[in-house]
Short mmCIF file of C-alpha atoms in Angstrom, two decimals:
data_model
loop_
_atom_site.label_atom_id
_atom_site.label_comp_id
_atom_site.label_asym_id
_atom_site.label_seq_id
_atom_site.Cartn_x
_atom_site.Cartn_y
_atom_site.Cartn_z
CA MET A 273 57.79 168.58 172.67
CA THR A 274 57.63 165.81 176.12
CA SER A 275 54.57 166.57 178.75
CA LEU A 276 51.62 163.91 179.45
CA ASP A 277 48.72 166.02 178.36
CA PRO A 278 47.91 166.25 174.57
CA SER A 279 48.66 169.83 172.79
CA PRO A 280 45.81 171.89 170.93
CA ARG A 281 47.33 170.35 167.84
CA LEU A 282 47.21 166.59 168.62
CA ARG A 283 43.08 167.60 170.47
CA GLU A 284 42.53 168.86 166.99
CA LEU A 285 43.85 166.00 164.96
CA LEU A 286 42.46 163.01 166.98
CA ALA A 287 38.53 164.82 167.10
CA GLY A 288 39.46 165.44 163.33
CA PRO A 289 37.92 163.80 159.94
CA GLY A 290 41.76 162.60 158.78
CA PRO A 291 42.76 159.23 159.11
CA VAL A 292 44.99 157.99 162.19
CA LEU A 293 47.64 155.79 162.09
CA VAL A 294 48.47 153.60 166.05
CA LEU A 295 51.52 151.43 165.95
CA THR A 296 51.60 149.71 169.31
CA GLY A 297 54.36 147.50 170.95
CA ALA A 298 55.16 145.05 173.84
CA GLY A 299 54.83 147.58 176.51
CA VAL A 300 51.07 147.98 175.54
CA SER A 301 51.22 144.59 176.54
CA ALA A 302 53.52 144.68 179.40
CA GLU A 303 50.81 146.72 180.94
CA SER A 304 48.55 143.47 181.24
CA GLY A 305 51.02 141.64 183.08
CA LEU A 306 52.86 139.98 179.48
CA ALA A 307 56.58 139.47 179.58
CA THR A 308 58.71 142.00 176.79
CA PHE A 309 61.74 139.33 176.49
CA ARG A 310 64.02 142.51 176.36
CA GLY A 311 66.47 143.02 178.88
CA PRO A 312 67.95 140.47 181.37
CA GLU A 313 65.27 140.07 183.41
CA GLY A 314 63.41 138.81 180.31
CA LEU A 315 64.08 135.05 180.71
CA TRP A 316 62.13 131.76 180.37
CA GLU A 317 63.10 129.08 182.35
CA GLY A 318 66.79 130.59 182.19
CA ARG A 319 67.09 130.94 178.59
CA ASP A 320 66.89 133.91 176.34
CA PRO A 321 63.12 133.87 174.41
CA ARG A 322 65.09 135.36 171.37
CA GLU A 323 66.91 131.86 170.95
CA LEU A 324 63.77 130.05 170.92
CA ALA A 325 61.90 132.71 168.17
CA THR A 326 63.95 130.78 164.68
CA PRO A 327 63.19 128.67 162.50
CA GLU A 328 66.60 126.87 163.42
CA ALA A 329 65.41 126.35 167.16
CA PHE A 330 62.25 124.64 166.01
CA ALA A 331 63.97 122.25 163.14
CA ALA A 332 66.55 121.43 166.07
CA ASP A 333 64.02 120.49 169.17
CA PRO A 334 60.18 121.04 167.94
CA LEU A 335 59.00 120.49 171.42
CA THR A 336 61.20 123.13 173.75
CA VAL A 337 59.98 125.44 171.14
CA TRP A 338 55.74 124.33 171.84
CA ARG A 339 56.85 124.23 175.12
CA PHE A 340 57.74 128.18 175.37
CA TYR A 341 54.71 129.18 173.03
CA ASP A 342 52.11 126.69 175.50
CA TRP A 343 53.31 128.74 178.07
CA ARG A 344 52.83 132.23 175.92
CA ARG A 345 49.40 131.30 175.15
CA ARG A 346 48.04 130.56 178.51
CA SER A 347 49.66 133.88 179.71
CA ALA A 348 47.79 135.71 176.90
CA ALA A 349 44.80 133.57 177.57
CA ALA A 350 44.99 134.69 181.75
CA ALA A 351 45.76 138.21 180.66
CA ARG A 352 43.12 140.99 180.65
CA PRO A 353 43.50 144.12 178.31
CA ASN A 354 43.93 147.24 179.80
CA PRO A 355 42.96 151.08 180.00
CA GLY A 356 45.93 151.48 176.77
CA HIS A 357 43.97 148.59 175.24
CA LEU A 358 40.06 150.03 175.90
CA ALA A 359 41.24 153.74 174.81
CA LEU A 360 42.32 152.27 171.51
CA ALA A 361 38.87 150.45 170.99
CA ALA A 362 37.16 153.37 171.98
CA LEU A 363 38.67 155.74 169.87
CA GLU A 364 38.13 153.50 166.56
CA ALA A 365 34.48 153.05 167.62
CA GLY A 366 34.02 156.54 168.32
CA ARG A 367 35.73 158.91 165.68
CA ALA A 368 34.52 159.39 162.31
CA GLY A 369 38.14 159.86 160.47
CA GLY A 370 38.79 156.40 160.97
CA LEU A 371 41.89 154.03 162.51
CA SER A 372 44.61 151.81 161.81
CA LEU A 373 45.84 149.74 164.67
CA VAL A 374 49.02 148.17 163.90
CA THR A 375 51.00 146.49 165.91
CA GLN A 376 54.05 144.00 166.69
CA ASN A 377 52.10 142.18 169.52
CA VAL A 378 50.63 138.26 169.07
CA ASP A 379 48.90 137.88 172.46
CA GLY A 380 45.10 138.92 170.99
CA LEU A 381 44.34 141.53 173.53
CA HIS A 382 44.00 144.41 171.00
CA GLU A 383 40.85 142.31 169.66
CA ARG A 384 39.62 141.48 172.82
CA ALA A 385 39.47 145.10 173.61
CA GLY A 386 37.12 145.20 170.34
CA SER A 387 39.39 147.08 168.43
CA ARG A 388 38.83 145.87 164.39
CA ASP A 389 41.01 147.18 162.49
CA VAL A 390 43.76 144.96 163.06
CA VAL A 391 47.26 144.46 161.66
CA ARG A 392 49.31 142.19 162.87
CA LEU A 393 53.58 142.37 161.67
CA HIS A 394 54.04 139.72 163.94
CA GLY A 395 51.04 137.07 163.26
CA SER A 396 48.85 136.08 166.34
CA LEU A 397 49.93 133.43 169.28
CA TRP A 398 46.59 131.84 168.43
CA LEU A 399 47.44 131.09 164.42
CA LEU A 400 48.71 127.26 163.90
CA ARG A 401 50.71 127.33 160.64
CA CYS A 402 50.82 123.69 158.89
CA THR A 403 54.81 122.82 158.60
CA ALA A 404 53.68 120.36 154.87
CA ASP A 405 51.61 123.27 153.35
CA GLY A 406 51.97 125.99 155.31
CA ARG A 407 47.62 126.58 155.43
CA GLU A 408 46.93 128.56 158.84
CA SER A 409 44.39 127.88 161.40
CA GLU A 410 43.28 129.50 164.40
CA ASP A 411 42.97 128.46 167.63
CA LEU A 412 41.81 129.83 170.64
CA ARG A 413 42.54 127.22 173.16
CA ALA A 414 44.81 128.46 175.90
CA ALA A 415 46.21 124.77 175.85
CA LEU A 416 47.26 122.55 173.15
CA ALA A 417 47.64 118.78 173.53
CA PRO A 418 49.38 116.98 172.92
CA LEU A 419 52.91 119.32 171.71
CA PRO A 420 54.10 119.24 169.89
CA PRO A 421 50.41 119.25 167.72
CA ARG A 422 49.81 117.77 164.70
CA CYS A 423 47.93 119.07 161.65
CA GLU A 424 45.10 116.79 159.94
CA CYS A 425 47.26 115.88 157.33
CA GLY A 426 49.56 114.45 159.82
CA ALA A 427 52.50 117.13 159.68
CA MET A 428 53.78 119.23 162.74
CA LEU A 429 51.96 122.08 163.31
CA ARG A 430 54.03 125.94 164.59
CA PRO A 431 53.37 128.49 165.93
CA GLY A 432 51.27 131.16 163.17
CA VAL A 433 54.03 134.07 164.30
CA VAL A 434 57.19 135.53 162.86
CA TRP A 435 60.47 134.41 163.72
CA PHE A 436 64.09 135.90 164.24
CA GLY A 437 65.33 135.51 160.52
CA GLU A 438 61.32 135.54 158.77
CA PRO A 439 60.22 138.30 156.66
CA LEU A 440 56.81 139.47 157.61
CA PRO A 441 53.91 139.20 155.90
CA ALA A 442 53.50 141.09 152.77
CA ASP A 443 49.57 141.61 152.99
CA ALA A 444 50.22 143.46 157.10
CA LEU A 445 52.97 145.34 155.87
CA ALA A 446 52.08 146.75 153.05
CA ARG A 447 48.73 147.77 154.88
CA ALA A 448 50.87 149.24 157.43
CA GLU A 449 53.00 150.78 155.06
CA ARG A 450 49.62 152.36 152.99
CA ALA A 451 48.06 153.24 156.62
CA ALA A 452 51.47 155.49 157.42
CA ARG A 453 51.66 157.24 153.69
CA ASP A 454 47.84 158.39 154.24
CA CYS A 455 47.82 159.14 157.80
CA SER A 456 47.73 162.90 159.31
CA LEU A 457 48.12 161.85 163.19
CA ALA A 458 50.45 158.58 163.80
CA LEU A 459 50.89 157.82 167.89
CA VAL A 460 54.03 155.26 168.58
CA ALA A 461 52.74 153.25 171.89
CA GLY A 462 54.77 151.48 173.89
CA THR A 463 57.28 150.47 171.51
CA SER A 464 61.53 150.57 171.40
CA SER A 465 61.68 151.56 167.84
CA VAL A 466 64.77 149.38 167.27
CA VAL A 467 62.75 146.35 165.40
CA TYR A 468 61.98 147.14 161.57
CA PRO A 469 60.79 147.47 159.42
CA ALA A 470 57.66 148.35 162.25
CA ALA A 471 60.34 151.06 163.64
CA ALA A 472 60.51 152.50 160.24
CA LEU A 473 56.04 153.19 159.95
CA PRO A 474 56.82 156.52 162.02
CA ARG A 475 58.84 157.91 159.86
CA ILE A 476 57.42 157.28 156.49
CA ALA A 477 53.75 159.12 158.18
CA ARG A 478 56.36 161.97 159.23
CA GLU A 479 57.60 162.18 155.76
CA HIS A 480 54.23 162.13 154.47
CA GLY A 481 53.08 164.94 156.82
CA ALA A 482 51.79 163.77 159.17
CA HIS A 483 51.51 164.49 163.23
CA VAL A 484 53.49 161.68 164.66
CA VAL A 485 53.13 161.39 168.86
CA GLU A 486 55.40 158.70 170.44
CA ILE A 487 54.07 157.55 173.97
CA ASN A 488 56.25 156.00 176.53
CA PRO A 489 57.53 156.44 179.46
CA GLU A 490 61.66 156.39 178.28
CA PRO A 491 62.98 157.89 175.34
CA THR A 492 63.75 155.63 172.19
CA PRO A 493 65.78 156.09 169.07
CA LEU A 494 62.38 157.96 167.38
CA SER A 495 62.49 160.12 170.42
CA PRO A 496 63.99 163.14 168.52
CA HIS A 497 62.35 162.50 165.72
CA VAL A 498 58.68 163.14 167.00
CA ASP A 499 56.33 166.37 167.13
CA GLU A 500 55.42 165.55 170.76
CA ARG A 501 56.26 162.81 173.30
CA LEU A 502 54.29 161.63 176.11
CA ALA A 503 55.98 160.34 179.16
CA GLY A 504 53.99 157.99 180.38
CA PRO A 505 52.68 154.87 180.40
CA ALA A 506 49.89 153.97 177.26
CA GLY A 507 47.42 152.63 180.17
CA GLU A 508 47.29 156.13 181.38
CA VAL A 509 48.14 158.28 178.42
CA LEU A 510 45.57 157.39 175.97
CA PRO A 511 42.85 156.95 178.16
CA ARG A 512 43.80 160.72 178.62
CA LEU A 513 43.37 161.42 175.23
CA VAL A 514 40.33 159.57 173.93
CA ARG A 515 38.51 161.37 176.81
CA ALA A 516 40.53 164.95 176.06
CA ILE A 517 37.93 164.71 172.96
CA GLY A 518 34.96 163.18 174.62
CA LEU A 519 34.58 160.17 174.54
CA GLU A 520 34.84 157.11 176.96
CA LEU A 521 36.05 154.01 177.75
CA PRO A 522 33.96 150.92 178.16
CA ALA A 523 33.28 149.98 181.05
#
C-alpha cells in the first residue's frame, strides 16, 4: 500500500501501547541541508567522501581526513532540526508505549530536536576517540584547532564514527536488534535500505510480527517487503503521523 496518509492500522499502532521502532537514514538529515554523499552530487572538494571514511585513509593522510570531518562538524553545527526530527521527538514524548530511535546519522540533530532514546549505529561527529587507548570523549565545538586534534596523552584523536570496513558498535547493534524484535510497529524513514546490518532491522521486525512502514519519496529495495509505504519526505510525512494521533510538534 502506497500513499501519503497513514492507514487506520498505522494510526492505531501509533496511538496504542505497543513499542515502536524508528530507523532513520541520511534522507532525514538531507532535509536539514546536510549532504548525503551518495550519487554523483555527493563529493567533497572533488573527492568521494567514502574514500576518506576508512581507517586506511586516516592512516595515510590524517590531516585530509580531519579537514573533511571538520567541515562536517561545521555543517552539522549550522544545520537545524527539521519537522521530521521534531515530530519524532514529539512522538517519543507523547506516546505511552515507548519509542526506540535507531539512526544511521552522525550529526546529532535528533538529540538537538529533543529525542532521548537514540541508538547511534554509526557513532557521532561529536565524539573524539583516542587512537592510543580507544577512550571516547564528547566535544561539541563546531571547529577544532589545530588539526589533527590531540588527546591529553599526546596521541592523535580520530572521529568517533564508524568507517567503512569497521564493525558497528556491538552494544548499539544489540539494542537496535532487540528493539526490532520487540516492536509492534517499525517506521523506516529517509534511508536507502542498502547499508547492512542496519538494512536488516526492518526485516527482523517484520519476521517478529511488526507492521513495517517505509517513509521515502522514492522506492528502495525494502519497498516490496513493507506493509505500507508513505511516498513523501520525512519532514512532511512524520508531522502528519504525529498530528493524526492528536500530538503537536514543539513551536
